Structure formats: structure tokens, C-alpha cells
Coordinates of N, CA and C and ligand atoms in Angstrom, one line a residue:
M1 N 21.1 8.6 4.0 CA 19.7 8.4 3.5 C 19.7 7.0 3.5
K2 N 18.6 6.4 4.0 CA 18.0 5.0 3.4 C 16.4 5.1 3.8
L3 N 15.7 5.4 3.0 CA 14.5 5.7 2.3 C 13.5 4.8 1.8
I4 N 12.5 4.7 2.1 CA 11.1 3.4 1.2 C 10.5 4.4 1.1
L5 N 9.7 4.7 -0.4 CA 8.4 5.2 -0.7 C 7.3 4.1 -0.3
L6 N 6.4 4.4 -0.3 CA 5.0 4.2 0.0 C 4.3 4.8 -0.7
G7 N 3.4 4.0 -1.6 CA 1.4 4.4 -1.9 C 1.2 3.6 -2.9
A8 N -0.1 3.9 -3.0 CA -0.6 3.2 -4.3 C -0.2 3.3 -5.4
P9 N -0.7 2.1 -6.5 CA 0.4 2.3 -7.7 C -0.3 3.6 -8.7
G10 N 0.5 4.4 -8.7 CA -0.1 5.7 -9.7 C -0.1 6.6 -8.7
A11 N 0.4 6.5 -7.7 CA 0.5 7.8 -6.4 C 1.3 8.8 -7.1
G12 N 2.3 8.4 -7.6 CA 3.2 9.1 -8.1 C 4.9 9.0 -7.0
K13 N 5.0 7.4 -7.1 CA 6.0 7.3 -6.1 C 7.6 7.4 -7.3
G14 N 7.1 7.0 -8.2 CA 8.4 7.1 -9.1 C 8.4 8.5 -9.1
T15 N 8.1 9.6 -9.6 CA 7.8 10.9 -9.6 C 8.7 11.5 -8.8
Q16 N 8.0 10.8 -7.6 CA 9.1 11.5 -6.3 C 10.5 10.7 -6.3
A17 N 10.4 9.4 -6.3 CA 11.9 8.7 -6.0 C 13.3 9.6 -7.3
E18 N 12.6 10.0 -8.4 CA 13.6 11.0 -9.5 C 13.7 12.0 -9.0
V19 N 12.6 12.9 -8.0 CA 13.5 14.2 -7.3 C 14.0 14.0 -6.5
I20 N 13.8 13.0 -5.4 CA 15.2 12.6 -4.1 C 16.4 12.0 -4.7
C21 N 16.1 11.4 -5.5 CA 17.5 10.9 -5.8 C 18.2 12.4 -6.5
E22 N 17.7 12.9 -7.5 CA 18.9 14.0 -8.0 C 19.4 14.8 -6.4
K23 N 18.0 15.4 -6.0 CA 18.4 15.9 -5.2 C 19.8 15.8 -3.6
L24 N 19.3 14.2 -3.2 CA 20.2 13.4 -2.2 C 21.2 12.7 -2.9
S25 N 21.6 12.7 -4.3 CA 22.4 11.7 -5.0 C 22.5 10.6 -4.0
I26 N 21.6 10.1 -4.5 CA 21.6 8.5 -3.6 C 20.7 7.6 -4.8
P27 N 21.2 6.5 -5.2 CA 20.4 5.6 -6.5 C 18.6 5.7 -5.8
A28 N 18.3 5.4 -6.8 CA 16.6 5.0 -6.8 C 16.7 3.5 -7.0
V29 N 15.9 2.8 -6.2 CA 15.7 1.6 -6.9 C 14.4 1.0 -7.0
S30 N 14.2 1.3 -8.2 CA 12.6 0.4 -8.4 C 12.2 -0.6 -9.2
T31 N 11.8 -1.6 -7.8 CA 11.4 -2.8 -8.4 C 10.6 -3.2 -9.2
G32 N 9.6 -2.5 -9.7 CA 9.0 -1.9 -10.8 C 9.7 -2.3 -12.1
N33 N 10.6 -0.9 -12.1 CA 11.7 -0.8 -13.3 C 12.4 -2.4 -13.6
M34 N 12.7 -2.8 -12.4 CA 13.7 -3.8 -12.4 C 13.1 -5.0 -13.3
I35 N 11.5 -5.5 -12.7 CA 10.6 -6.8 -12.8 C 10.8 -6.4 -14.4
R36 N 10.2 -5.2 -14.9 CA 9.9 -5.0 -16.5 C 11.2 -5.0 -17.1
A37 N 12.5 -4.3 -17.0 CA 13.6 -4.7 -17.5 C 13.9 -6.6 -17.9
A38 N 13.8 -7.0 -16.3 CA 13.6 -8.5 -16.9 C 12.8 -9.4 -17.8
I39 N 11.5 -8.8 -17.9 CA 10.6 -9.3 -18.8 C 11.1 -8.8 -20.1
A40 N 11.9 -7.8 -20.6 CA 12.1 -7.2 -21.4 C 13.1 -8.1 -22.0
Q41 N 14.1 -8.1 -21.7 CA 15.3 -9.3 -21.4 C 14.9 -10.8 -21.7
G42 N 13.8 -11.1 -21.4 CA 13.5 -12.7 -21.1 C 14.5 -13.6 -20.5
T43 N 14.7 -12.6 -19.2 CA 15.6 -13.9 -18.1 C 14.5 -14.6 -17.6
E44 N 15.5 -15.3 -16.6 CA 14.5 -16.4 -15.7 C 13.7 -15.9 -14.8
F45 N 13.9 -15.0 -14.5 CA 12.9 -14.3 -13.5 C 12.2 -13.3 -13.9
G46 N 12.5 -12.9 -15.3 CA 11.6 -12.5 -16.3 C 10.4 -13.1 -16.6
I47 N 10.8 -14.0 -17.2 CA 9.7 -15.1 -17.7 C 8.6 -15.4 -16.7
K48 N 9.5 -15.3 -15.5 CA 8.3 -16.1 -14.0 C 7.7 -15.2 -13.6
A49 N 8.0 -14.1 -13.9 CA 7.0 -12.6 -13.1 C 6.8 -12.0 -14.0
K50 N 6.6 -12.6 -15.3 CA 5.9 -11.9 -16.7 C 4.0 -11.8 -16.4
S51 N 3.5 -12.7 -15.9 CA 2.2 -12.9 -16.2 C 1.6 -12.4 -14.7
Y52 N 2.2 -12.3 -13.8 CA 2.2 -11.5 -12.3 C 1.8 -10.2 -12.9
A53 N 3.3 -9.7 -13.3 CA 3.0 -8.1 -13.7 C 2.1 -8.0 -15.0
D54 N 2.1 -8.8 -15.4 CA 1.3 -7.8 -16.7 C -0.5 -8.2 -16.3
E55 N -1.0 -9.0 -15.2 CA -2.0 -9.1 -14.9 C -2.2 -7.9 -13.8
G56 N -1.1 -6.9 -13.1 CA -1.1 -6.4 -12.0 C -1.1 -7.2 -10.7
R57 N -1.1 -8.6 -10.9 CA -0.7 -9.1 -9.4 C 0.6 -8.8 -9.0
L58 N 0.8 -9.2 -7.5 CA 2.0 -9.0 -6.8 C 3.0 -10.1 -7.4
V59 N 4.3 -10.0 -7.6 CA 5.2 -10.9 -8.0 C 5.2 -11.8 -6.7
P60 N 5.3 -13.0 -6.5 CA 5.8 -13.6 -5.6 C 7.2 -13.1 -4.2
D61 N 6.8 -12.6 -2.9 CA 7.6 -12.5 -1.9 C 9.2 -12.8 -2.7
E62 N 9.3 -14.2 -2.4 CA 10.3 -15.0 -2.6 C 11.7 -14.3 -3.7
I63 N 10.5 -14.2 -5.0 CA 12.0 -13.9 -6.3 C 11.9 -12.1 -6.0
V64 N 10.9 -11.4 -5.4 CA 11.2 -10.2 -5.3 C 12.3 -9.9 -4.5
V65 N 12.4 -10.2 -3.3 CA 13.2 -10.0 -1.8 C 14.3 -10.7 -2.5
S66 N 14.9 -11.9 -3.7 CA 15.8 -12.1 -3.7 C 16.3 -11.1 -4.8
I67 N 15.9 -10.5 -5.3 CA 16.4 -9.4 -6.3 C 16.9 -8.1 -5.3
I68 N 16.3 -7.9 -4.7 CA 16.7 -6.5 -3.8 C 17.5 -7.3 -2.6
K69 N 18.0 -8.4 -2.4 CA 19.1 -8.5 -1.7 C 20.2 -8.7 -2.6
D70 N 20.3 -9.2 -3.7 CA 21.5 -8.7 -4.7 C 21.1 -7.4 -5.0
R71 N 20.7 -6.8 -5.3 CA 20.8 -5.1 -5.6 C 21.4 -4.2 -4.5
L72 N 21.3 -4.7 -3.0 CA 21.5 -3.6 -2.2 C 22.9 -4.0 -1.7
V73 N 23.3 -4.8 -2.2 CA 24.9 -5.5 -1.5 C 25.9 -4.7 -3.0
Q74 N 25.1 -4.2 -3.8 CA 25.9 -3.3 -5.1 C 26.8 -2.1 -4.0
D75 N 27.8 -2.2 -4.9 CA 28.4 -0.7 -4.3 C 28.0 0.8 -4.3
D76 N 26.9 0.8 -5.1 CA 26.4 2.3 -5.3 C 25.5 2.4 -4.2
M77 N 25.3 1.5 -3.4 CA 24.2 1.5 -2.8 C 24.5 1.9 -1.1
K78 N 26.0 1.8 -0.8 CA 26.6 2.3 0.6 C 26.1 3.4 1.1
N79 N 25.8 4.6 0.2 CA 25.8 6.3 1.0 C 24.0 6.4 1.0
G80 N 23.5 5.1 1.1 CA 22.0 4.9 1.1 C 21.4 5.1 -0.2
F81 N 19.8 4.8 -0.3 CA 18.9 4.5 -1.1 C 18.0 4.8 -1.4
I82 N 17.0 5.1 -2.6 CA 15.4 5.4 -2.2 C 14.9 3.7 -2.7
L83 N 14.3 3.2 -2.2 CA 13.4 2.1 -2.4 C 12.0 2.7 -2.8
D84 N 11.7 2.0 -4.1 CA 10.4 2.3 -4.3 C 9.6 1.5 -5.3
G85 N 8.3 0.8 -4.5 CA 7.7 0.2 -4.9 C 8.7 -1.8 -4.2
F86 N 9.2 -0.9 -3.1 CA 9.4 -2.3 -2.6 C 9.7 -1.7 -0.7
P87 N 9.4 -2.4 0.3 CA 8.5 -3.5 0.0 C 7.1 -3.3 0.3
R88 N 6.3 -3.9 -0.4 CA 5.2 -4.0 -0.5 C 4.1 -5.1 0.1
T89 N 4.7 -6.3 1.0 CA 3.9 -6.1 1.8 C 4.4 -7.0 2.9
V90 N 3.7 -6.9 4.0 CA 4.5 -7.2 5.3 C 5.6 -7.9 5.6
P91 N 5.3 -9.3 4.6 CA 6.6 -10.3 5.0 C 7.8 -9.9 3.8
Q92 N 7.8 -8.6 3.0 CA 8.6 -8.4 2.3 C 9.7 -7.5 3.5
A93 N 9.1 -6.5 4.0 CA 9.1 -5.9 5.1 C 9.9 -6.4 5.6
E94 N 9.5 -7.4 6.8 CA 10.2 -8.2 7.5 C 11.4 -8.8 6.9
A95 N 11.5 -9.5 6.1 CA 12.9 -9.7 5.2 C 13.4 -8.4 5.1
L96 N 13.3 -7.4 4.9 CA 14.2 -6.6 4.5 C 15.0 -6.3 5.9
D97 N 14.0 -6.5 7.3 CA 14.8 -6.1 8.3 C 15.2 -7.1 8.7
K98 N 15.3 -8.5 8.5 CA 16.2 -9.6 8.6 C 17.3 -9.5 8.2
M99 N 17.6 -8.8 6.8 CA 18.6 -8.5 6.2 C 19.6 -7.4 7.1
G100 N 18.9 -7.2 7.8 CA 19.9 -5.8 8.7 C 20.0 -4.5 8.5
V101 N 19.1 -4.5 7.3 CA 18.8 -2.7 6.8 C 18.3 -1.9 7.2
E102 N 19.1 -0.9 8.2 CA 18.0 0.1 8.9 C 17.7 1.1 8.0
I103 N 16.5 1.1 8.1 CA 15.4 2.5 6.9 C 16.0 3.6 8.0
D104 N 15.9 4.6 7.6 CA 15.6 5.8 8.3 C 14.6 6.7 8.2
M105 N 13.5 6.5 7.2 CA 12.6 7.4 6.7 C 11.6 6.3 5.9
V106 N 10.2 6.5 5.8 CA 9.3 6.2 5.3 C 8.4 6.8 4.7
I107 N 8.4 7.2 3.3 CA 7.7 8.1 3.2 C 6.2 7.5 2.4
T108 N 5.0 8.2 2.8 CA 3.5 7.5 1.9 C 3.0 8.3 1.3
I109 N 3.1 8.2 0.0 CA 2.3 9.5 -0.7 C 0.7 9.0 -1.4
E110 N -0.1 10.0 -0.4 CA -1.7 9.4 -0.3 C -2.1 10.1 -1.8
V111 N -3.3 9.1 -2.2 CA -4.0 9.6 -3.1 C -5.4 9.0 -3.0
E112 N -6.5 9.3 -3.3 CA -7.7 8.6 -3.4 C -7.8 7.9 -4.9
D113 N -8.3 7.0 -4.2 CA -8.7 5.8 -5.4 C -9.2 6.4 -7.1
D114 N -10.1 7.2 -6.7 CA -10.8 7.9 -8.1 C -9.9 8.4 -8.7
K115 N -9.1 9.3 -7.9 CA -8.3 10.3 -8.7 C -7.1 9.6 -9.6
I116 N -6.5 8.2 -8.6 CA -5.3 7.5 -9.2 C -6.4 6.7 -10.0
T117 N -7.4 6.2 -10.6 CA -8.1 5.6 -11.7 C -7.8 6.2 -13.0
K118 N -8.5 8.0 -12.5 CA -8.2 9.0 -13.5 C -7.0 9.5 -13.9
R119 N -6.2 9.0 -13.3 CA -4.3 9.2 -13.8 C -3.8 8.6 -14.3
M120 N -4.0 7.1 -14.3 CA -3.4 6.0 -14.4 C -3.8 6.0 -16.1
S121 N -5.1 6.6 -16.7 CA -4.9 6.3 -18.6 C -4.2 7.5 -18.8
G122 N -3.8 8.5 -18.5 CA -2.7 9.0 -19.2 C -1.4 8.4 -19.0
R123 N -1.1 7.6 -17.8 CA 0.4 7.5 -17.6 C 1.2 6.8 -18.4
R124 N 2.2 7.4 -19.1 CA 3.1 6.8 -19.8 C 4.6 6.5 -19.0
V125 N 5.3 5.3 -19.7 CA 6.1 5.5 -19.1 C 7.5 4.7 -20.6
C126 N 8.9 5.5 -19.9 CA 9.8 5.3 -21.3 C 10.3 3.7 -21.2
G127 N 10.0 3.3 -22.4 CA 10.3 1.5 -22.9 C 11.9 1.4 -22.7
S128 N 12.7 2.3 -22.3 CA 14.0 2.0 -22.0 C 14.5 2.3 -20.8
C129 N 14.6 3.5 -20.1 CA 15.1 4.1 -18.8 C 14.1 3.9 -17.8
G130 N 12.5 4.0 -18.1 CA 12.0 3.7 -17.0 C 10.9 4.8 -16.4
A131 N 11.4 6.2 -17.3 CA 11.5 7.5 -16.7 C 9.6 7.9 -16.9
S132 N 8.7 8.5 -16.1 CA 7.7 7.8 -16.3 C 7.5 9.6 -16.6
Y133 N 5.8 9.3 -17.2 CA 5.3 10.7 -17.9 C 3.5 10.7 -17.1
H134 N 3.2 11.6 -17.7 CA 1.7 11.5 -17.4 C 1.3 13.1 -19.1
I135 N 0.0 12.3 -19.6 CA -0.1 13.3 -20.6 C -0.8 14.5 -20.9
E136 N -0.9 14.8 -19.5 CA -1.7 16.0 -18.9 C -0.9 16.3 -18.1
Y137 N -0.4 15.4 -17.1 CA 0.5 16.2 -15.9 C 1.6 16.5 -15.9
K138 N 2.6 15.8 -16.4 CA 3.6 15.8 -16.6 C 4.0 15.0 -18.2
P139 N 3.8 15.9 -19.2 CA 4.0 15.3 -20.3 C 5.5 15.5 -20.9
S140 N 6.0 14.5 -21.8 CA 7.5 14.7 -22.4 C 7.3 15.6 -23.2
Q141 N 8.8 16.4 -23.5 CA 8.9 17.5 -24.1 C 8.2 17.4 -26.0
V142 N 8.7 16.2 -26.1 CA 8.2 15.6 -27.7 C 7.1 14.4 -27.2
D143 N 6.0 14.6 -28.2 CA 5.3 13.9 -27.2 C 5.5 12.7 -28.0
G144 N 5.4 11.6 -27.1 CA 5.6 10.0 -27.1 C 7.3 9.5 -27.1
I145 N 7.9 10.7 -26.6 CA 9.5 10.2 -26.8 C 9.9 10.9 -25.1
C146 N 11.2 9.8 -24.7 CA 11.7 10.0 -23.5 C 12.6 11.8 -23.8
D147 N 12.3 12.3 -22.7 CA 12.9 13.3 -22.5 C 14.6 13.0 -22.3
K148 N 14.4 11.9 -21.2 CA 15.8 11.3 -20.6 C 16.5 10.8 -21.8
C149 N 16.5 9.9 -22.3 CA 16.8 9.0 -23.6 C 16.1 9.0 -24.9
G150 N 15.2 9.5 -25.1 CA 15.0 9.9 -26.3 C 14.6 8.1 -27.4
A151 N 14.0 7.4 -26.4 CA 13.1 6.2 -26.5 C 11.8 6.9 -26.4
E152 N 11.0 5.2 -26.9 CA 9.6 6.3 -27.1 C 9.1 5.8 -25.7
T153 N 8.1 6.6 -25.8 CA 7.6 6.3 -24.0 C 6.2 5.3 -24.6
I154 N 5.3 4.6 -23.8 CA 4.4 3.3 -23.8 C 3.6 3.6 -22.7
Q155 N 2.2 3.1 -23.4 CA 1.7 2.9 -22.1 C 1.7 1.4 -21.7
R156 N 1.6 1.0 -20.3 CA 2.0 0.0 -19.7 C 0.4 -0.8 -19.8
K157 N 1.0 -2.2 -19.8 CA -0.5 -2.8 -19.8 C -1.2 -3.0 -18.7
D158 N -0.6 -3.1 -17.6 CA -1.2 -2.8 -16.8 C -1.9 -1.7 -15.8
D159 N -1.7 -0.6 -16.6 CA -2.2 0.7 -16.4 C -3.6 0.5 -17.5
H160 N -4.2 -0.6 -17.8 CA -5.4 -0.6 -18.1 C -6.2 -0.3 -17.1
P161 N -7.7 0.4 -17.6 CA -8.4 0.8 -16.6 C -8.9 -0.7 -15.3
D162 N -9.3 -1.9 -16.4 CA -9.6 -2.8 -15.3 C -8.6 -3.8 -14.1
T163 N -7.1 -3.3 -14.7 CA -6.1 -3.7 -14.2 C -5.7 -3.1 -13.3
V164 N -6.0 -1.8 -13.2 CA -5.7 -0.9 -12.2 C -6.8 -1.1 -11.0
K165 N -8.1 -1.5 -11.1 CA -9.0 -1.7 -9.9 C -8.5 -2.5 -9.0
S166 N -8.3 -4.1 -9.8 CA -7.3 -5.1 -9.0 C -6.0 -4.6 -8.2
R167 N -5.6 -3.8 -9.1 CA -3.9 -3.4 -8.6 C -4.3 -2.5 -7.0
L168 N -5.4 -1.8 -7.5 CA -5.9 -0.8 -5.9 C -6.5 -1.6 -5.0
E169 N -7.2 -2.5 -5.3 CA -7.2 -3.7 -4.3 C -6.5 -4.6 -3.4
I170 N -5.2 -4.8 -4.4 CA -4.2 -5.3 -4.0 C -3.6 -4.3 -3.2
Y171 N -3.5 -3.1 -3.8 CA -2.8 -1.8 -2.8 C -3.4 -1.9 -1.0
H172 N -4.6 -1.9 -0.8 CA -5.7 -2.0 0.0 C -5.6 -2.6 1.0
N173 N -5.1 -4.4 0.4 CA -5.3 -5.7 1.0 C -3.7 -5.6 1.7
E174 N -2.6 -5.6 0.8 CA -1.5 -6.2 1.1 C -0.4 -5.2 0.9
T175 N -0.4 -4.1 0.9 CA 0.7 -2.7 1.0 C 0.4 -1.6 2.2
A176 N -0.5 -1.4 1.9 CA -1.8 -0.5 3.3 C -1.2 -0.9 4.7
P177 N -1.4 -2.3 4.7 CA -0.9 -2.2 6.3 C 0.9 -2.0 6.5
L178 N 1.4 -1.9 5.3 CA 2.4 -1.7 6.0 C 3.2 0.1 6.5
K179 N 2.0 1.1 6.6 CA 1.8 1.8 7.1 C 1.9 1.8 8.4
D180 N 1.4 0.8 9.1 CA 1.1 0.6 10.2 C 2.5 0.4 11.1
Y181 N 3.0 -0.9 10.2 CA 3.9 -1.6 10.2 C 5.2 -0.3 10.5
Y182 N 5.3 0.6 9.6 CA 6.1 1.7 9.9 C 6.1 2.7 10.9
S183 N 4.4 3.0 11.1 CA 4.4 4.2 12.1 C 4.5 3.9 13.6
K184 N 4.7 2.3 13.8 CA 4.9 2.1 15.0 C 6.8 2.2 15.6
T185 N 7.7 2.1 14.1 CA 8.6 2.7 14.6 C 9.1 4.2 14.5
G186 N 8.1 4.6 14.3 CA 8.2 6.3 14.0 C 8.7 6.9 13.3
K187 N 8.9 6.1 12.2 CA 9.4 6.5 10.5 C 8.5 6.9 9.4
L188 N 7.4 6.9 10.0 CA 6.3 7.3 8.7 C 6.4 8.6 8.9
K189 N 6.3 9.3 7.1 CA 5.4 10.2 6.7 C 4.9 10.4 6.0
V190 N 3.8 11.1 6.1 CA 2.5 11.2 5.4 C 2.2 12.3 4.4
V191 N 2.7 12.1 2.9 CA 2.5 13.4 2.1 C 1.1 13.2 1.5
H192 N 0.5 14.4 1.6 CA -0.9 14.2 0.8 C -0.6 14.4 -1.1
G193 N -0.7 13.7 -1.8 CA -0.2 13.8 -3.4 C -1.5 15.1 -3.7
Q194 N -0.9 15.7 -4.5 CA -1.5 17.0 -5.3 C -1.5 16.8 -6.7
D195 N -2.6 17.6 -7.0 CA -2.6 17.6 -8.3 C -1.5 17.8 -9.3
E196 N -0.8 18.7 -8.8 CA 0.3 19.8 -9.9 C 1.5 18.7 -9.1
V197 N 2.5 17.9 -10.0 CA 3.9 17.5 -9.5 C 4.3 18.0 -8.3
K198 N 5.1 19.6 -8.8 CA 5.7 20.6 -8.1 C 5.1 20.6 -6.5
D199 N 3.9 20.3 -6.4 CA 3.4 20.8 -5.4 C 3.5 19.6 -4.5
T200 N 3.5 18.4 -5.0 CA 3.6 17.3 -4.6 C 5.2 17.0 -4.1
T201 N 6.0 17.7 -4.5 CA 7.3 17.7 -4.6 C 7.5 18.7 -3.2
A202 N 7.4 19.8 -3.4 CA 7.4 20.2 -1.9 C 7.1 19.6 -0.9
L203 N 6.1 19.1 -0.9 CA 5.7 18.8 -0.1 C 6.7 17.3 1.0
T204 N 6.8 16.8 -0.5 CA 8.1 15.2 0.0 C 9.5 16.0 0.4
L205 N 9.8 17.2 -0.4 CA 11.0 18.1 0.6 C 11.2 18.6 1.7
K206 N 10.1 18.7 2.1 CA 9.3 19.2 3.5 C 9.5 17.9 4.3
A207 N 9.0 16.7 4.0 CA 8.9 15.7 5.2 C 10.6 15.4 5.4
L208 N 11.6 15.3 3.8 CA 12.3 15.1 3.9 C 13.1 15.5 5.0
E209 N 13.0 17.1 5.1 CA 13.7 17.8 5.7 C 13.5 17.9 8.0
G210 N 12.2 17.4 7.7 CA 11.8 17.3 9.3 C 11.2 15.8 9.8
Ligands
ADP301 P1 2.8 0.7 -9.3 O1 3.6 1.0 -8.4 O2 2.4 2.0 -10.5 O3 1.9 -0.2 -9.4 P2 5.5 -0.7 -10.4 O4 6.3 -0.4 -11.3 O5 5.8 -0.3 -9.1 O6 4.2 0.0 -10.6 O7 5.2 -1.9 -10.1 C1 4.5 -2.8 -11.3 C2 4.5 -4.3 -11.4 O8 5.6 -4.8 -10.7 C3 3.7 -4.8 -9.9 O9 2.5 -4.4 -10.3 C4 4.2 -6.3 -9.5 O10 3.4 -6.9 -10.5 C5 5.3 -5.9 -9.3 N1 6.2 -5.8 -8.3 C6 6.9 -4.7 -8.1 N2 7.3 -4.4 -6.9 C7 6.7 -5.7 -6.5 C8 6.9 -5.9 -4.8 N3 7.7 -5.4 -4.5 N4 6.5 -7.2 -5.1 C9 5.8 -8.2 -5.8 N5 5.4 -7.6 -6.9 C10 5.9 -6.4 -7.2
ZN302 ZN1 14.4 6.8 -21.4

């Protein structure tokens, strides 16, 4: 299964990606996590991407496309994968098509903007493995510590309220048109994000079945 997850920042793509990844035993590839890791490691790519990511702007297409290209040819991708956060613009989707990647399904997770703004302030991520939490809706077992790897959980710089507003604008202008792009191919499934993660998960699993 080759799957794309779409949705506004904070809609819960990452959390649903983790669920599907476990259920289907296929890797989830998050360009956001890859970019944050590159920034933390101070690679050449990370240095280029840092100002964009910190401000919540999209990293230029050619950079993101080139990291995805490198990732897609790795061995563990052979039996399928979940793309979480890629493509995020129409030119990125066209680049994926050009690579000859045949996507089986695209799931978009829909959540209203004002709900997203509220959610983002409580979001925390693991600084090491990238797992995501929410202080209210999906707390880690020990406050501030990642359940998966024991590292510290942090609030992302781009999760601060001012940045969230502009990220939502970018989402509507640049990423939402991908829903049209993929509905034309008949591959798009819409999942309405629920307040409880488990309820959204149930809808995602249903979408996967049919
Ligand atoms: P969210 O979905 O919550 O916005 P991500 O972790 O997916 O967060 O992405 C964080 C940041 O990484 C984005 O704001 C952007 O700067 C960069 N990024 C991630 N994926 C892409 C992409 N496909 N194209 C351009 N920039 C990206
Ligand atoms: Zn972790």
C-alpha cells in the first residue's frame, strides 16, 4: 500500500501515520521529521531549511523533492509506505508522479481552523524520535518524557500561535488544492478529524478498508 496523508498542520496526520504504520507494517515517512532531524544535526540541507521551518513557511520544493527521492529508493520502502507531509504543493505532487510512484490511496484529515489553533498550543513532540503528543488529548505517560524512547518532549517553535495562523494560510493556498488533484484520480478519501484520537483512528481504518 502506497499511501499519502494530507491535512492541515495539527490535523493529526502524524498520529494517524503512526497507527497505520503499525497496522500495515509499512514505514511512515514524515518530511517534517526528516527536516527537523537535518536541522538538529546541522547538515547542509538542515542549515538551508531552518529559517523556513522555524517560521512555518514551506521549504522550497526542489529541496524537499530531492530528500524524498533519496528516501523512496531505500530498501524498506519496497512493500509500501505512508507519506506524511509530502506532497504539500501541486508541483511536489507532479514531481512524485514524474518519479513513477503509483499512489494507491490519499487520505485527507479534515479539521476546522479554529479547532486546530486551539490544539496546536498543547502539542508536544519528542525531540529525539519525533513521536507526537498533546498535553490534553494525547499525554505521554510521564509528563515531558517520550513514551517511545524516553527523551524529552518539547514544543516546536513553529507551534506558537502567530506562526500557526500563517501555516494555516499556507495550507489553504498551497496544500488544500491537492485534494482536487487527487480526487480527480478517484483516490481521495476524506476523514473528519474527531476530538478523541481513537475516534479519528476508527475512521481512518475504515477508510483504509474500502
Ligand atoms: P505540520 O504538518 O504540523 O505543519 P510537519 O512536521 O509536517 O508539520 O512540517 C513542519 C515544517 O517542515 C513545515 O512547516 C515546513 O517548513 C517543512 N516541511 C515539511 N514537509 C514539507 C514539504 N513537503 N514541503 C515543504 N516544506 C515542508
Ligand atoms: Zn521519542
